[in-house]
Each structure stands twice: as structure tokens, then as C-alpha cells.
Short mmCIF file of C-alpha atoms in Angstrom, two decimals:
data_model
loop_
_atom_site.label_atom_id
_atom_site.label_comp_id
_atom_site.label_asym_id
_atom_site.label_seq_id
_atom_site.Cartn_x
_atom_site.Cartn_y
_atom_site.Cartn_z
CA MET A 219 121.74 83.93 114.21
CA THR A 220 121.11 82.41 110.79
CA PRO A 221 118.33 84.10 108.78
CA ILE A 222 115.16 82.21 108.02
CA PRO A 223 113.80 81.98 104.46
CA ARG A 224 112.19 86.32 103.52
CA ARG A 225 102.76 93.41 111.35
CA ASP A 226 88.26 80.45 118.03
CA ARG A 227 88.99 79.56 114.41
CA ARG A 228 86.58 80.17 111.56
CA PRO A 229 86.36 78.24 108.28
CA LEU A 230 88.47 79.68 105.49
CA SER A 231 86.63 81.64 102.86
CA PRO A 232 87.21 80.41 99.27
CA PRO A 233 89.58 83.31 98.43
CA ALA A 234 91.63 82.69 101.57
CA ALA A 235 91.78 78.98 100.84
CA ALA A 236 93.03 79.83 97.35
CA VAL A 237 95.77 81.99 98.86
CA VAL A 238 96.97 79.08 101.00
CA ALA A 239 96.87 76.70 98.05
CA ALA A 240 98.93 79.06 95.92
CA ALA A 241 101.43 79.71 98.69
CA SER A 242 101.93 76.07 99.54
CA GLY A 243 102.65 75.50 95.87
CA GLY A 244 105.92 77.41 96.23
CA LEU A 245 104.84 81.06 96.30
CA SER A 246 106.90 81.78 99.41
CA ARG A 247 110.33 83.15 98.46
CA ARG A 248 111.74 82.31 101.88
CA ARG A 249 112.67 78.70 101.24
CA LEU A 250 115.96 79.58 99.54
CA LEU A 251 117.48 80.82 102.80
CA GLY A 252 117.48 77.58 104.74
CA THR A 253 115.89 76.74 108.05
CA GLY A 254 118.32 78.11 110.66
CA VAL A 255 116.45 79.06 113.81
CA ALA A 256 113.54 77.42 115.60
CA ALA A 257 111.62 78.64 118.64
CA SER A 258 108.24 78.30 120.26
CA ALA A 259 105.52 80.27 118.63
CA GLY A 260 103.61 82.19 121.28
CA LEU A 261 103.75 85.92 120.59
CA ALA A 262 105.31 87.99 123.35
CA LEU A 263 104.13 91.43 122.37
CA SER A 264 102.94 91.99 125.90
CA ALA A 265 106.57 93.02 126.38
CA CYS A 266 105.76 96.17 124.40
CA ALA A 267 105.38 99.38 126.33
CA PRO A 268 103.58 101.69 123.92
CA PRO A 269 103.17 105.42 124.53
CA SER A 270 100.92 106.64 127.26
CA PRO A 271 97.41 107.71 126.27
CA PRO A 272 96.57 111.40 125.98
CA THR A 273 95.04 112.96 129.04
CA GLY A 274 91.41 114.01 128.98
CA GLY A 275 88.64 112.76 126.76
CA PRO A 276 88.85 113.33 123.01
CA ALA A 277 86.69 116.00 121.48
CA ALA A 278 84.20 114.99 118.82
CA VAL A 279 85.62 115.13 115.32
CA LYS A 280 83.78 116.03 112.15
CA LEU A 281 84.11 113.28 109.59
CA PRO A 282 83.91 113.75 105.82
CA LYS A 283 81.14 112.05 103.86
CA ASP A 284 82.11 108.47 103.10
CA VAL A 285 81.72 107.57 99.41
CA SER A 286 82.83 103.94 99.66
CA ASP A 287 79.54 102.60 98.30
CA SER A 288 79.79 104.57 95.08
CA ASP A 289 83.59 104.75 94.70
CA LYS A 290 85.13 101.29 95.16
CA THR A 291 88.70 102.42 95.75
CA VAL A 292 91.16 102.62 98.62
CA LYS A 293 94.66 104.15 98.69
CA TRP A 294 97.18 102.70 101.13
CA ALA A 295 100.51 104.28 102.15
CA ASN A 296 103.02 101.83 103.63
CA TRP A 297 106.75 101.27 104.17
CA THR A 298 108.93 99.50 101.61
CA ALA A 299 109.32 95.70 101.54
CA TYR A 300 106.23 95.31 103.72
CA LEU A 301 103.78 93.26 101.64
CA ASP A 302 103.86 89.98 99.73
CA MET A 303 104.80 90.51 96.10
CA ASN A 304 104.92 88.28 93.05
CA GLY A 305 108.15 87.14 91.44
CA LYS A 306 108.58 90.33 89.42
CA GLU A 307 107.80 92.57 92.41
CA THR A 308 105.07 94.32 90.43
CA SER A 309 101.93 93.25 92.28
CA SER A 310 100.82 91.57 95.47
CA PRO A 311 99.00 88.20 95.35
CA THR A 312 96.98 89.03 98.46
CA LEU A 313 95.99 92.45 97.12
CA GLU A 314 95.00 90.91 93.79
CA ALA A 315 92.85 88.37 95.63
CA PHE A 316 91.26 91.14 97.71
CA MET A 317 90.36 93.20 94.65
CA LYS A 318 88.88 90.15 92.91
CA LYS A 319 86.87 89.22 96.00
CA THR A 320 85.50 92.68 96.86
CA GLY A 321 85.61 94.71 93.65
CA ILE A 322 87.52 97.41 95.56
CA GLN A 323 90.52 98.69 93.61
CA VAL A 324 93.61 99.28 95.75
CA SER A 325 96.35 101.79 95.04
CA TYR A 326 99.32 100.65 97.14
CA THR A 327 102.28 103.01 97.51
CA GLU A 328 105.52 102.76 99.48
CA ASP A 329 105.33 106.36 100.65
CA ILE A 330 106.75 106.03 104.14
CA ASP A 331 110.51 106.13 104.65
CA ASP A 332 110.56 107.56 108.17
CA ASN A 333 107.82 108.38 110.69
CA ASP A 334 108.91 111.97 111.30
CA SER A 335 109.41 112.93 107.67
CA TYR A 336 106.08 111.43 106.63
CA TYR A 337 104.22 113.11 109.49
CA ALA A 338 105.86 116.45 108.71
CA LYS A 339 104.60 116.14 105.14
CA VAL A 340 100.99 115.15 105.80
CA ALA A 341 100.13 116.69 109.19
CA PRO A 342 99.78 120.30 107.94
CA GLN A 343 97.36 119.17 105.24
CA LEU A 344 95.33 117.08 107.66
CA ARG A 345 95.13 119.95 110.16
CA ALA A 346 93.91 122.21 107.34
CA ASP A 347 91.24 119.63 106.46
CA GLN A 348 92.92 118.95 103.11
CA SER A 349 93.06 115.55 101.45
CA ILE A 350 96.40 113.73 101.42
CA ASP A 351 95.00 111.35 98.78
CA ARG A 352 95.42 108.35 101.07
CA ASP A 353 92.85 106.26 102.95
CA ILE A 354 95.26 104.22 105.08
CA PHE A 355 98.64 105.14 106.46
CA THR A 356 100.84 102.83 108.51
CA LEU A 357 102.82 104.39 111.37
CA THR A 358 104.81 103.15 114.35
CA ASP A 359 103.30 103.06 117.85
CA TRP A 360 104.76 106.32 119.11
CA MET A 361 103.75 108.20 115.96
CA ALA A 362 100.33 106.54 115.97
CA ALA A 363 99.94 107.91 119.49
CA ARG A 364 100.68 111.43 118.22
CA VAL A 365 98.27 111.10 115.29
CA ILE A 366 95.51 109.90 117.61
CA ARG A 367 96.27 112.63 120.17
CA ASP A 368 96.16 115.30 117.45
CA GLN A 369 92.88 113.86 116.09
CA LEU A 370 94.31 113.38 112.62
CA CYS A 371 92.76 109.96 112.09
CA GLN A 372 89.21 108.65 112.05
CA PRO A 373 87.59 106.32 114.58
CA LEU A 374 87.19 102.77 113.30
CA GLU A 375 83.94 100.84 113.13
CA LEU A 376 85.03 97.58 114.74
CA ILE A 377 81.61 96.08 114.04
CA GLN A 378 82.63 96.17 110.36
CA MET A 379 85.81 94.18 111.07
CA PRO A 380 84.95 90.79 112.63
CA ASN A 381 88.30 89.26 111.65
CA VAL A 382 90.11 92.01 113.54
CA VAL A 383 87.89 91.66 116.59
CA ASN A 384 88.29 87.89 116.70
CA ASN A 385 91.89 87.44 115.53
CA LEU A 386 93.95 90.38 116.83
CA LEU A 387 96.37 88.89 119.35
CA GLN A 388 95.29 89.50 122.92
CA PRO A 389 98.32 91.60 124.01
CA LEU A 390 97.58 94.05 121.18
CA LYS A 391 93.87 94.51 121.81
CA ASP A 392 94.04 97.21 124.45
CA VAL A 393 97.26 99.17 124.01
CA SER A 394 97.69 102.27 126.16
CA PHE A 395 97.94 104.73 123.26
CA ASP A 396 94.66 103.47 121.76
CA PRO A 397 92.47 101.78 124.39
CA GLY A 398 90.07 99.33 122.80
CA ARG A 399 91.70 99.84 119.40
CA GLN A 400 89.27 102.57 118.42
CA HIS A 401 91.62 104.25 115.92
CA SER A 402 94.41 101.87 114.91
CA ILE A 403 95.02 98.26 113.96
CA THR A 404 98.43 96.56 114.09
CA TRP A 405 99.91 95.79 110.67
CA GLN A 406 103.17 94.06 111.67
CA SER A 407 105.67 94.16 114.51
CA GLY A 408 109.40 93.62 114.43
CA PHE A 409 112.85 93.96 115.93
CA ALA A 410 115.77 96.28 115.40
CA GLY A 411 119.23 94.75 115.60
CA ILE A 412 122.30 94.10 113.46
CA GLY A 413 121.90 93.30 109.78
CA TYR A 414 124.99 92.34 107.77
CA ASN A 415 126.40 90.30 104.92
CA LYS A 416 128.41 87.53 106.53
CA GLN A 417 130.50 86.86 103.42
CA LYS A 418 131.40 90.51 102.83
CA VAL A 419 132.12 91.14 106.51
CA GLY A 420 134.04 87.87 106.83
CA ARG A 421 132.87 86.99 110.32
CA GLU A 422 129.87 86.98 112.63
CA LEU A 423 128.77 90.24 114.24
CA LYS A 424 127.43 89.46 117.69
CA SER A 425 127.61 92.74 119.58
CA LEU A 426 127.07 96.37 118.71
CA ASP A 427 130.77 96.95 119.34
CA ASP A 428 131.52 94.58 116.46
CA LEU A 429 130.17 97.21 114.05
CA TRP A 430 132.90 99.68 114.99
CA SER A 431 135.91 97.82 113.60
CA ASP A 432 138.30 99.60 111.25
CA ASP A 433 137.66 97.29 108.29
CA LEU A 434 133.96 98.29 108.37
CA LYS A 435 134.64 102.02 108.55
CA GLY A 436 132.39 103.87 106.11
CA LYS A 437 130.36 100.74 105.39
CA ILE A 438 127.83 101.02 108.22
CA VAL A 439 124.27 102.40 107.95
CA VAL A 440 121.99 103.13 110.90
CA LEU A 441 118.31 103.93 111.17
CA SER A 442 116.96 107.47 111.41
CA GLU A 443 114.36 106.22 113.92
CA PHE A 444 116.08 107.23 117.15
CA ARG A 445 114.08 104.81 119.28
CA ASP A 446 115.84 102.01 117.43
CA THR A 447 119.34 103.35 116.80
CA ALA A 448 119.75 105.25 120.07
CA GLY A 449 117.83 102.49 121.84
CA LEU A 450 120.33 99.82 120.77
CA VAL A 451 123.28 102.05 121.70
CA MET A 452 121.73 102.76 125.09
CA GLN A 453 121.30 99.03 125.69
CA SER A 454 124.97 98.49 124.80
CA GLN A 455 125.78 101.15 127.42
CA GLY A 456 123.87 99.22 130.07
CA VAL A 457 120.61 101.19 130.02
CA ASP A 458 117.26 99.47 130.54
CA ILE A 459 115.43 101.33 127.76
CA ASP A 460 112.04 100.21 129.05
CA GLY A 461 112.88 101.43 132.55
CA ASP A 462 113.91 104.53 134.44
CA TRP A 463 116.28 106.73 132.43
CA GLY A 464 116.36 110.31 131.24
CA LYS A 465 118.10 112.96 129.19
CA THR A 466 121.57 112.10 130.52
CA GLU A 467 121.44 108.55 129.22
CA PHE A 468 119.89 109.62 125.94
CA GLU A 469 122.53 112.27 125.29
CA ALA A 470 125.31 109.79 126.09
CA ALA A 471 124.02 107.54 123.31
CA LEU A 472 123.74 110.48 120.89
CA ASP A 473 127.28 111.61 121.71
CA PHE A 474 128.50 108.10 120.91
CA ILE A 475 126.64 107.99 117.58
CA GLU A 476 127.79 111.50 116.69
CA GLN A 477 131.40 110.47 117.30
CA LYS A 478 131.04 107.38 115.11
CA ILE A 479 129.72 109.59 112.30
CA GLU A 480 132.59 112.07 112.71
CA ASP A 481 135.14 109.23 112.78
CA GLY A 482 133.75 107.89 109.52
CA TYR A 483 132.37 104.58 110.74
CA ILE A 484 128.73 105.39 109.96
CA ARG A 485 128.14 106.05 106.28
CA LYS A 486 124.51 107.15 106.47
CA VAL A 487 121.68 107.70 108.93
CA LYS A 488 118.59 106.88 106.90
CA GLY A 489 114.98 105.80 106.97
CA ASN A 490 113.76 102.77 105.06
CA SER A 491 115.98 103.83 102.14
CA TYR A 492 118.99 102.41 104.01
CA MET A 493 118.23 99.25 102.03
CA GLU A 494 119.57 100.99 98.91
CA ASP A 495 123.04 101.21 100.48
CA LEU A 496 123.00 97.54 101.44
CA THR A 497 121.73 96.48 98.02
CA SER A 498 124.33 98.53 96.14
CA GLY A 499 127.18 97.28 98.31
CA ASN A 500 128.04 100.75 99.58
CA ALA A 501 127.26 99.40 103.04
CA VAL A 502 127.69 95.84 104.29
CA ALA A 503 126.26 96.09 107.81
CA GLY A 504 124.25 98.31 110.12
CA ILE A 505 121.49 98.82 112.62
CA THR A 506 118.50 97.49 110.69
CA TRP A 507 114.99 96.11 110.96
CA SER A 508 114.63 92.34 111.07
CA GLY A 509 112.28 91.66 108.16
CA ASP A 510 114.18 93.94 105.77
CA ILE A 511 117.26 91.75 105.93
CA PHE A 512 115.29 88.61 105.09
CA VAL A 513 113.70 90.46 102.18
CA LEU A 514 117.14 91.57 101.01
CA ALA A 515 118.46 88.00 101.17
CA ALA A 516 115.52 86.73 99.13
CA ASP A 517 115.52 89.57 96.60
CA THR A 518 119.26 89.30 95.91
CA GLY A 519 119.42 85.51 96.15
CA ASP A 520 122.25 85.93 98.66
CA PRO A 521 121.76 83.88 101.85
CA ASN A 522 124.76 85.59 103.45
CA TRP A 523 122.51 88.46 104.52
CA THR A 524 121.98 87.87 108.23
CA PHE A 525 120.00 89.48 111.04
CA THR A 526 120.96 89.06 114.66
CA VAL A 527 119.83 90.53 117.96
CA PRO A 528 122.93 92.06 119.62
CA GLU A 529 124.18 90.45 122.80
CA SER A 530 123.15 93.59 124.71
CA GLY A 531 119.57 93.42 123.37
CA GLY A 532 117.24 94.54 120.61
CA THR A 533 114.20 96.78 120.26
CA LEU A 534 110.60 95.78 119.63
CA TRP A 535 107.97 97.92 117.86
CA SER A 536 104.67 97.73 116.00
CA ASP A 537 103.33 99.59 112.96
CA ASN A 538 99.64 100.44 112.79
CA MET A 539 97.08 101.02 110.05
CA MET A 540 94.96 104.13 110.50
CA VAL A 541 92.47 106.09 108.39
CA PRO A 542 93.47 109.77 107.86
CA ILE A 543 90.90 112.27 109.09
CA THR A 544 90.25 113.53 105.54
CA SER A 545 89.70 110.14 103.90
CA THR A 546 86.34 109.64 102.18
CA HIS A 547 86.78 105.84 101.93
CA ARG A 548 86.80 104.71 105.55
CA ARG A 549 84.46 101.78 104.95
CA ASN A 550 86.63 100.48 102.09
CA ALA A 551 89.71 100.87 104.30
CA GLU A 552 88.03 98.86 107.05
CA THR A 553 87.16 96.13 104.55
CA LEU A 554 90.84 95.93 103.58
CA MET A 555 92.02 95.84 107.19
CA ASN A 556 89.53 93.10 107.99
CA TYR A 557 90.74 91.04 105.01
CA TYR A 558 94.33 91.07 106.25
CA TYR A 559 93.18 89.63 109.57
CA ASP A 560 92.08 86.41 107.88
CA PRO A 561 94.75 84.05 109.31
CA ALA A 562 95.48 82.51 105.89
CA VAL A 563 96.05 85.90 104.31
CA ALA A 564 98.14 87.08 107.27
CA ALA A 565 100.30 83.97 107.01
CA GLN A 566 101.02 84.61 103.34
CA VAL A 567 102.13 88.17 104.10
CA ALA A 568 104.28 86.97 107.00
CA ALA A 569 105.92 84.33 104.81
CA TRP A 570 107.25 87.15 102.65
CA VAL A 571 108.01 89.99 105.05
CA ASN A 572 109.26 87.89 108.01
CA TYR A 573 107.98 90.37 110.57
CA VAL A 574 106.10 89.50 113.74
CA CYS A 575 102.55 88.58 112.75
CA PRO A 576 99.72 90.07 114.88
CA VAL A 577 97.02 87.61 113.78
CA ASP A 578 95.85 84.74 115.94
CA GLY A 579 95.63 81.56 113.87
CA ALA A 580 98.29 82.61 111.36
CA LYS A 581 100.85 80.16 112.75
CA ALA A 582 98.61 77.20 111.93
CA GLU A 583 98.15 78.59 108.42
CA MET A 584 101.90 79.17 108.09
CA GLU A 585 102.47 75.47 108.70
CA LYS A 586 100.66 74.85 105.40
CA ILE A 587 102.90 77.32 103.57
CA ASP A 588 106.29 76.61 105.16
CA PRO A 589 106.59 74.58 108.40
CA ASP A 590 110.06 76.00 109.07
CA LEU A 591 108.75 79.55 109.02
CA ALA A 592 106.04 78.55 111.47
CA GLU A 593 108.86 77.98 113.97
CA SER A 594 110.61 81.30 113.30
CA PRO A 595 111.07 83.51 116.37
CA PHE A 596 111.12 86.50 114.04
CA ILE A 597 107.49 85.81 113.08
CA PHE A 598 106.07 84.00 116.11
CA PRO A 599 108.38 84.85 119.03
CA SER A 600 107.85 83.31 122.44
CA ALA A 601 107.96 85.20 125.73
CA GLU A 602 111.12 83.26 126.53
CA TYR A 603 112.80 84.37 123.31
CA ILE A 604 111.94 88.01 124.03
CA ALA A 605 113.27 87.77 127.60
CA ASP A 606 116.39 85.72 126.82
CA ASN A 607 117.48 88.16 124.12
CA ASN A 608 116.69 91.30 126.16
CA ILE A 609 114.33 92.57 123.46
CA GLN A 610 112.65 95.71 124.79
CA SER A 611 110.45 98.51 123.61
CA PHE A 612 111.77 102.05 124.02
CA ARG A 613 109.92 103.52 126.98
CA ALA A 614 107.06 105.93 126.35
CA LEU A 615 108.11 109.58 126.23
CA ASP A 616 105.88 112.32 127.55
CA ALA A 617 105.01 115.20 125.22
CA ASP A 618 107.86 117.43 126.41
CA GLU A 619 110.45 114.65 126.14
CA ASP A 620 109.16 113.73 122.70
CA ILE A 621 109.87 117.25 121.45
CA GLU A 622 113.17 117.68 123.30
CA PHE A 623 114.64 114.30 122.35
CA ALA A 624 113.57 114.65 118.71
CA ASP A 625 115.30 118.05 118.59
CA LEU A 626 118.46 116.61 120.14
CA TRP A 627 118.49 113.76 117.65
CA SER A 628 117.88 116.10 114.72
CA THR A 629 120.68 118.45 115.78
CA LYS A 630 123.34 116.04 116.96
CA VAL A 631 122.84 113.10 114.59
CA MET A 632 120.80 114.17 111.58
CA GLY A 633 122.68 117.44 111.19
CA ASN A 634 119.54 119.60 111.01
#
């Protein structure tokens, strides 16, 4: 699979129109990678099977005083390579436009390398009612479910976010872990599969088994998110990861991964920092996230970086923006979230990150930026593309499984 150049319509606001004008003037860095793949554009996120909702009704939470009116700031924690950036990678055109439009100053930090490690860092502070100095954090579905269950985020005022209400794609509007989207808003979605440098590897990698060849020994990285790495291995072992399976199947995948580490095939098991190994050349292939590989190709100017869904299937996930329970800038955070659901703004972000865009109307705006990207299945996948490539979400784990499987992963694979 060749990479493509790299979560009821209303009139565009002047700032959004300016974003489109700037982007169509060549701001997208994706063009250098060619036009490779085309597919229909309907989003198939209904294939997602997010975690089950917590049982029982939530207790009322005490919210801190919001100072958004007097303190026009918002601090946003996100993953790396997950926002449009200018040519020098020092600022984001969409964030600059937002600050100019609203007067709200944004501090954007790439704090999140792995869901578990980030949660372990901030959860004790949040439970103790201590500030984590962030007003938005962006976590994957299963971790968002835990944050909501543990009442570590604030309810959202949807009435303050008309773009979100009107433009969030229908399959994402009523997810099981957050019915009615009362606490979380999708940032981007994406796939896990095989990322590699075709020139350095010297051939196409089509299956997961292709990673385990002797000439790639010690040059493979895999993700520390077990739902992706173990999920892909389980698929290669014939498991329907969205279906009926249990500890036996999970441990079989972990035993396989553990053996590949012991045999020296896998160099590192890492969070988002796995990109450092690919950039440095210490690794040339691995189990990766789709958009990261397109970013790597664009950042290095090397179109040989390729992402493919393995023949046995890939995983599908979403990351979600939430407001920490101790934030005193909820209203500013909601203003920022609403801004990114303007289809023109969402299209500009998608043109850079190449992840699945959750905003209705963004495809039409993408056609103004880059018509080839508007046909990318990595940004606007069809239901047929999802089904034909066996792209699945890792089934929801109950609370006991969540703890047990995380412990197994930590012990067997992470070496903790």
C-alpha cells in the first residue's frame, strides 16, 4: 500500500476561509509523497467497538470555579505528530488562527507518549484534587472510558459547541463509553499496522510474518499499546479481536511477542517515541500507527516510508479530547474543541496528520486543499475498505480483564 502525501453545511467563517486559502496555496506537506491509494470517502467508524459504559449512574462531581472570562488561556496535552505545523515545526497555523480569532492563548504540549504512563502520572493528582496544569488531554477510547468512570474529567457543555453538535460524524455521537458525548469529543481516529522503509527493507512487507525475517532482526519496533501490538498478533493467529476470545488467546499473543524480543527481532517496545528509532535509522520497520508514518515520510522527505494494513488485518481506534476535573478553563477548552470541528479547520489538520477525520464536511473542504487526499482511505475510509481489510477494534475489556491483561502485558512484554 503506497503512502499518501503526510482524529447540513454552514457558511465558512472568515478565519476558516483564510485557513483553506492558505492551505490550497501549498501549505499541505503531503503532496511530495504522490497519490497512491484511492477509496470512497464514507467513514466507517461504526465498526468501532468502544469500551462498555460503567454500571450505575454517575455521582455528582464538584467542579472548580471557571476563570475563562478573566484568564484567556488554555493548555492542551496531546500526542506527538498530531497537529498541523508550519514548515519549521515551531507553530501550528490552525492554532495561530484560533488565537487571533478568539484572543485565547494556547499552550500546546506533546506530553502523551503512552496512555498508561500518562494516566499513571496524572491520575493521583486528579484524585487528590490537584491541578495537572492542563485543560485538555487527549486519550484513547479505552483510557477515556477509565477517566470517565473514575470521574477525573468534567462534563462538557455541548450547547457551547455548535460545530461539534452539528459536525461530529454520526457513528461517533453516541459511543458506549460516553453516551451522548457528555465528557469526551473525538480528536482523530486511526489504524495500527505495519510501517516500514521500503528502500531500507528492500521489499514489500505484506504480512505480520514478514517482520520476522533474519535480515530485519534487531531493527523492528512495536507499540507499547497492547491493544494494537497484541491485537495485530492475535489477528495473525486467527483471532477475531472484536469477537469472543479470552485470556488463552491473549497470552498466546504475548508469548509470541516475548519470544520475538528474546530472539532479538524486536528492538524496542515503545509509546509514541518509537518514531525516534525510525527517524534515526536504528529501526526500519515495525507495528506502527498509520498517520505517524506519513508524517515521517513528509518530515524526512523520504517517500519510501510506507504504511500497510497486514493481510491478517489491522486495528482501529479513536483518541478523545477531555477536560481534566481540576481545570479552571473549561469554557476556553470548549471554545477550542468547537473550533476544530469547523470542517475547513479539520481538513487542514487532516491534510497534515493523515489520520481518520471525525468531522462531517471535512472531505469537501479537503478537496480544496488536496483532491488526492480527499480520496485517501486513511483519512476518509469507507465501510467496504474497513471490511475488506479486516480492520477491527480490540473488544471492550471488563474492569477485571483490564487489570489482569495490563499486568500480563507489563510483566511478559514490558519487563516490569
